C-alpha cells in the first residue's frame, strides 16, 4: 500500500472532498441534536432517526465512491456504503423491537466495521496533498473502540442510547476538522 499517493489532487477534487466532509460533519451534529431530544423512547421518531444516521453515511460513501478512481480505496468506500445501508435496515428492525440493547448492539457493530473502513480510507489518503488525514484516522480508531464498548454495554445491565448522540457529535467534529485541514492545504498549495 502506497501511503504517500493521494488520489484526488486537483483543487476541484479537493474542494469536493471539503464539501463532502463539511456536509457530513454538519449533518452528524444536527442528527445528534435531534436524537438527543428523542432518545429516551424508541418511538417512530427515534427509530426514523436511527435509520437515517447510517443512511447519511451510505449516501456520503456513494458520493465519495463516485469521486475516487478504481483501486483499494474505492472498494473500501463501496464496502462502507453497502454496510451502512444494511445497518440502516438492521437498526430499523432493532428499533421496532423496542430493545435499546439490540439497537446499541447493532450500532456498536456498525461503529466497529465502519471505523475500520474509515481507518483504511485514511491510510490510503494519507499523502501530504490531503493533509495526512489525522482527523479521519483518529475518528476511525475511536469509532472502532467505541463500537466495542457499545456492544459491551448492550450485553450489560443498562444500555442507554444517549451515547449515540455523543458518538455522532464526535464524528461530526472530526469530519469538520478534516474539511478544515483540507481547506488549509488547498490554500497553501
PDB file of C-alpha atoms in Angstrom, residues 9-142:
ATOM      1  CA  UNK A   9      -5.073  16.130  -6.202  1.00  0.00           C
ATOM      2  CA  UNK A  10      -6.799  18.830  -8.221  1.00  0.00           C
ATOM      3  CA  UNK A  11      -8.337  21.836  -6.484  1.00  0.00           C
ATOM      4  CA  UNK A  12     -11.734  20.766  -7.800  1.00  0.00           C
ATOM      5  CA  UNK A  13     -11.379  17.254  -6.383  1.00  0.00           C
ATOM      6  CA  UNK A  14     -10.076  18.604  -3.079  1.00  0.00           C
ATOM      7  CA  UNK A  15     -12.967  21.101  -2.972  1.00  0.00           C
ATOM      8  CA  UNK A  16     -15.412  18.242  -3.484  1.00  0.00           C
ATOM      9  CA  UNK A  17     -13.910  16.384  -0.535  1.00  0.00           C
ATOM     10  CA  UNK A  18     -14.044  19.533   1.588  1.00  0.00           C
ATOM     11  CA  UNK A  19     -17.760  19.954   0.821  1.00  0.00           C
ATOM     12  CA  UNK A  20     -18.422  16.267   1.455  1.00  0.00           C
ATOM     13  CA  UNK A  21     -16.605  16.235   4.809  1.00  0.00           C
ATOM     14  CA  UNK A  22     -18.130  19.527   5.913  1.00  0.00           C
ATOM     15  CA  UNK A  23     -21.656  18.446   4.950  1.00  0.00           C
ATOM     16  CA  UNK A  24     -21.170  15.071   6.642  1.00  0.00           C
ATOM     17  CA  UNK A  25     -19.925  16.780   9.797  1.00  0.00           C
ATOM     18  CA  UNK A  26     -22.777  19.292   9.967  1.00  0.00           C
ATOM     19  CA  UNK A  27     -25.363  16.561   9.316  1.00  0.00           C
ATOM     20  CA  UNK A  28     -23.865  14.392  12.073  1.00  0.00           C
ATOM     21  CA  UNK A  29     -24.068  17.219  14.597  1.00  0.00           C
ATOM     22  CA  UNK A  30     -27.629  18.106  13.528  1.00  0.00           C
ATOM     23  CA  UNK A  31     -28.583  14.433  13.868  1.00  0.00           C
ATOM     24  CA  UNK A  32     -27.008  14.298  17.336  1.00  0.00           C
ATOM     25  CA  UNK A  33     -29.026  17.309  18.484  1.00  0.00           C
ATOM     26  CA  UNK A  34     -32.264  15.802  17.151  1.00  0.00           C
ATOM     27  CA  UNK A  35     -31.542  12.341  18.574  1.00  0.00           C
ATOM     28  CA  UNK A  36     -30.581  13.732  21.978  1.00  0.00           C
ATOM     29  CA  UNK A  37     -34.080  15.194  22.211  1.00  0.00           C
ATOM     30  CA  UNK A  38     -35.898  11.909  21.470  1.00  0.00           C
ATOM     31  CA  UNK A  39     -33.626   9.023  22.504  1.00  0.00           C
ATOM     32  CA  UNK A  40     -35.415   8.084  25.723  1.00  0.00           C
ATOM     33  CA  UNK A  41     -38.109   6.060  23.968  1.00  0.00           C
ATOM     34  CA  UNK A  42     -37.905   4.033  20.808  1.00  0.00           C
ATOM     35  CA  UNK A  43     -40.895   5.666  19.178  1.00  0.00           C
ATOM     36  CA  UNK A  44     -41.323   6.295  15.445  1.00  0.00           C
ATOM     37  CA  UNK A  45     -39.257   9.495  15.523  1.00  0.00           C
ATOM     38  CA  UNK A  46     -36.315   7.884  17.340  1.00  0.00           C
ATOM     39  CA  UNK A  47     -36.357   4.819  15.066  1.00  0.00           C
ATOM     40  CA  UNK A  48     -36.537   7.056  11.982  1.00  0.00           C
ATOM     41  CA  UNK A  49     -33.509   8.973  13.209  1.00  0.00           C
ATOM     42  CA  UNK A  50     -31.686   5.714  13.947  1.00  0.00           C
ATOM     43  CA  UNK A  51     -32.267   4.574  10.366  1.00  0.00           C
ATOM     44  CA  UNK A  52     -31.381   7.996   8.959  1.00  0.00           C
ATOM     45  CA  UNK A  53     -27.904   8.219  10.505  1.00  0.00           C
ATOM     46  CA  UNK A  54     -26.326   5.275   8.653  1.00  0.00           C
ATOM     47  CA  UNK A  55     -28.196   6.309   5.501  1.00  0.00           C
ATOM     48  CA  UNK A  56     -26.369   9.657   5.667  1.00  0.00           C
ATOM     49  CA  UNK A  57     -23.140   7.649   5.801  1.00  0.00           C
ATOM     50  CA  UNK A  58     -24.264   5.438   2.900  1.00  0.00           C
ATOM     51  CA  UNK A  59     -25.018   8.457   0.701  1.00  0.00           C
ATOM     52  CA  UNK A  60     -21.714  10.094   1.699  1.00  0.00           C
ATOM     53  CA  UNK A  61     -19.895   6.873   0.791  1.00  0.00           C
ATOM     54  CA  UNK A  62     -21.654   6.786  -2.584  1.00  0.00           C
ATOM     55  CA  UNK A  63     -20.619  10.370  -3.315  1.00  0.00           C
ATOM     56  CA  UNK A  64     -17.056   9.569  -2.245  1.00  0.00           C
ATOM     57  CA  UNK A  65     -17.088   6.320  -4.283  1.00  0.00           C
ATOM     58  CA  UNK A  66     -18.057   8.182  -7.436  1.00  0.00           C
ATOM     59  CA  UNK A  67     -15.193  10.651  -6.941  1.00  0.00           C
ATOM     60  CA  UNK A  68     -12.452   8.055  -6.317  1.00  0.00           C
ATOM     61  CA  UNK A  69     -10.608   6.242  -9.134  1.00  0.00           C
ATOM     62  CA  UNK A  70     -10.509   2.448  -9.247  1.00  0.00           C
ATOM     63  CA  UNK A  71      -8.436   0.803  -6.556  1.00  0.00           C
ATOM     64  CA  UNK A  72      -8.430  -0.427  -2.986  1.00  0.00           C
ATOM     65  CA  UNK A  73      -9.661   2.895  -1.564  1.00  0.00           C
ATOM     66  CA  UNK A  74     -12.721   2.753  -3.807  1.00  0.00           C
ATOM     67  CA  UNK A  75     -13.501  -0.825  -2.753  1.00  0.00           C
ATOM     68  CA  UNK A  76     -13.314   0.158   0.932  1.00  0.00           C
ATOM     69  CA  UNK A  77     -15.598   3.131   0.273  1.00  0.00           C
ATOM     70  CA  UNK A  78     -18.074   0.843  -1.530  1.00  0.00           C
ATOM     71  CA  UNK A  79     -17.947  -1.633   1.349  1.00  0.00           C
ATOM     72  CA  UNK A  80     -18.682   1.130   3.846  1.00  0.00           C
ATOM     73  CA  UNK A  81     -21.622   2.388   1.789  1.00  0.00           C
ATOM     74  CA  UNK A  82     -23.191  -1.064   1.491  1.00  0.00           C
ATOM     75  CA  UNK A  83     -22.507  -1.761   5.164  1.00  0.00           C
ATOM     76  CA  UNK A  84     -24.199   1.485   6.186  1.00  0.00           C
ATOM     77  CA  UNK A  85     -27.281   0.709   4.077  1.00  0.00           C
ATOM     78  CA  UNK A  86     -27.555  -2.768   5.619  1.00  0.00           C
ATOM     79  CA  UNK A  87     -27.099  -1.333   9.114  1.00  0.00           C
ATOM     80  CA  UNK A  88     -29.862   1.219   8.461  1.00  0.00           C
ATOM     81  CA  UNK A  89     -32.256  -1.677   7.852  1.00  0.00           C
ATOM     82  CA  UNK A  90     -30.925  -3.580  10.882  1.00  0.00           C
ATOM     83  CA  UNK A  91     -31.380  -0.515  13.099  1.00  0.00           C
ATOM     84  CA  UNK A  92     -34.936  -0.166  11.835  1.00  0.00           C
ATOM     85  CA  UNK A  93     -35.666  -3.767  12.797  1.00  0.00           C
ATOM     86  CA  UNK A  94     -33.884  -3.475  16.157  1.00  0.00           C
ATOM     87  CA  UNK A  95     -35.663  -0.197  16.902  1.00  0.00           C
ATOM     88  CA  UNK A  96     -39.108  -1.623  16.214  1.00  0.00           C
ATOM     89  CA  UNK A  97     -38.489  -4.358  18.787  1.00  0.00           C
ATOM     90  CA  UNK A  98     -38.227  -1.652  21.421  1.00  0.00           C
ATOM     91  CA  UNK A  99     -34.958  -3.118  22.695  1.00  0.00           C
ATOM     92  CA  UNK A 100     -32.346  -0.493  23.483  1.00  0.00           C
ATOM     93  CA  UNK A 101     -29.824  -3.325  23.899  1.00  0.00           C
ATOM     94  CA  UNK A 102     -30.492  -4.549  20.345  1.00  0.00           C
ATOM     95  CA  UNK A 103     -30.172  -1.022  18.950  1.00  0.00           C
ATOM     96  CA  UNK A 104     -26.940  -0.387  20.839  1.00  0.00           C
ATOM     97  CA  UNK A 105     -25.519  -3.762  19.745  1.00  0.00           C
ATOM     98  CA  UNK A 106     -26.286  -3.138  16.063  1.00  0.00           C
ATOM     99  CA  UNK A 107     -24.927   0.404  16.268  1.00  0.00           C
ATOM    100  CA  UNK A 108     -21.800  -0.912  18.029  1.00  0.00           C
ATOM    101  CA  UNK A 109     -21.165  -3.494  15.302  1.00  0.00           C
ATOM    102  CA  UNK A 110     -21.545  -0.758  12.690  1.00  0.00           C
ATOM    103  CA  UNK A 111     -19.188   1.558  14.587  1.00  0.00           C
ATOM    104  CA  UNK A 112     -16.539  -1.173  14.656  1.00  0.00           C
ATOM    105  CA  UNK A 113     -16.789  -2.050  10.960  1.00  0.00           C
ATOM    106  CA  UNK A 114     -17.206   1.489   9.659  1.00  0.00           C
ATOM    107  CA  UNK A 115     -14.393   2.667  11.942  1.00  0.00           C
ATOM    108  CA  UNK A 116     -12.104   0.044  10.412  1.00  0.00           C
ATOM    109  CA  UNK A 117     -13.170   1.176   6.920  1.00  0.00           C
ATOM    110  CA  UNK A 118     -12.560   4.817   7.858  1.00  0.00           C
ATOM    111  CA  UNK A 119      -9.088   3.900   9.110  1.00  0.00           C
ATOM    112  CA  UNK A 120      -8.353   2.176   5.804  1.00  0.00           C
ATOM    113  CA  UNK A 121      -9.518   5.161   3.744  1.00  0.00           C
ATOM    114  CA  UNK A 122      -7.490   7.494   5.970  1.00  0.00           C
ATOM    115  CA  UNK A 123      -4.385   5.392   5.365  1.00  0.00           C
ATOM    116  CA  UNK A 124      -4.968   5.425   1.585  1.00  0.00           C
ATOM    117  CA  UNK A 125      -5.406   9.210   1.632  1.00  0.00           C
ATOM    118  CA  UNK A 126      -2.529   9.932   3.983  1.00  0.00           C
ATOM    119  CA  UNK A 127      -0.432  11.753   1.420  1.00  0.00           C
ATOM    120  CA  UNK A 128       0.643  15.351   2.028  1.00  0.00           C
ATOM    121  CA  UNK A 129      -1.765  16.736  -0.591  1.00  0.00           C
ATOM    122  CA  UNK A 130      -4.750  15.676   1.531  1.00  0.00           C
ATOM    123  CA  UNK A 131      -3.379  16.794   4.865  1.00  0.00           C
ATOM    124  CA  UNK A 132      -2.155  13.461   6.209  1.00  0.00           C
ATOM    125  CA  UNK A 133      -5.750  12.579   7.256  1.00  0.00           C
ATOM    126  CA  UNK A 134      -5.152  12.741  11.029  1.00  0.00           C
ATOM    127  CA  UNK A 135      -8.766  13.603  11.913  1.00  0.00           C
ATOM    128  CA  UNK A 136     -10.015  10.732   9.746  1.00  0.00           C
ATOM    129  CA  UNK A 137      -7.560   8.280  11.275  1.00  0.00           C
ATOM    130  CA  UNK A 138      -8.345   9.339  14.851  1.00  0.00           C
ATOM    131  CA  UNK A 139     -12.095   9.252  14.182  1.00  0.00           C
ATOM    132  CA  UNK A 140     -11.904   5.788  12.612  1.00  0.00           C
ATOM    133  CA  UNK A 141      -9.850   4.428  15.500  1.00  0.00           C
ATOM    134  CA  UNK A 142     -12.191   5.917  18.088  1.00  0.00           C
TER     135      UNK A 142
END
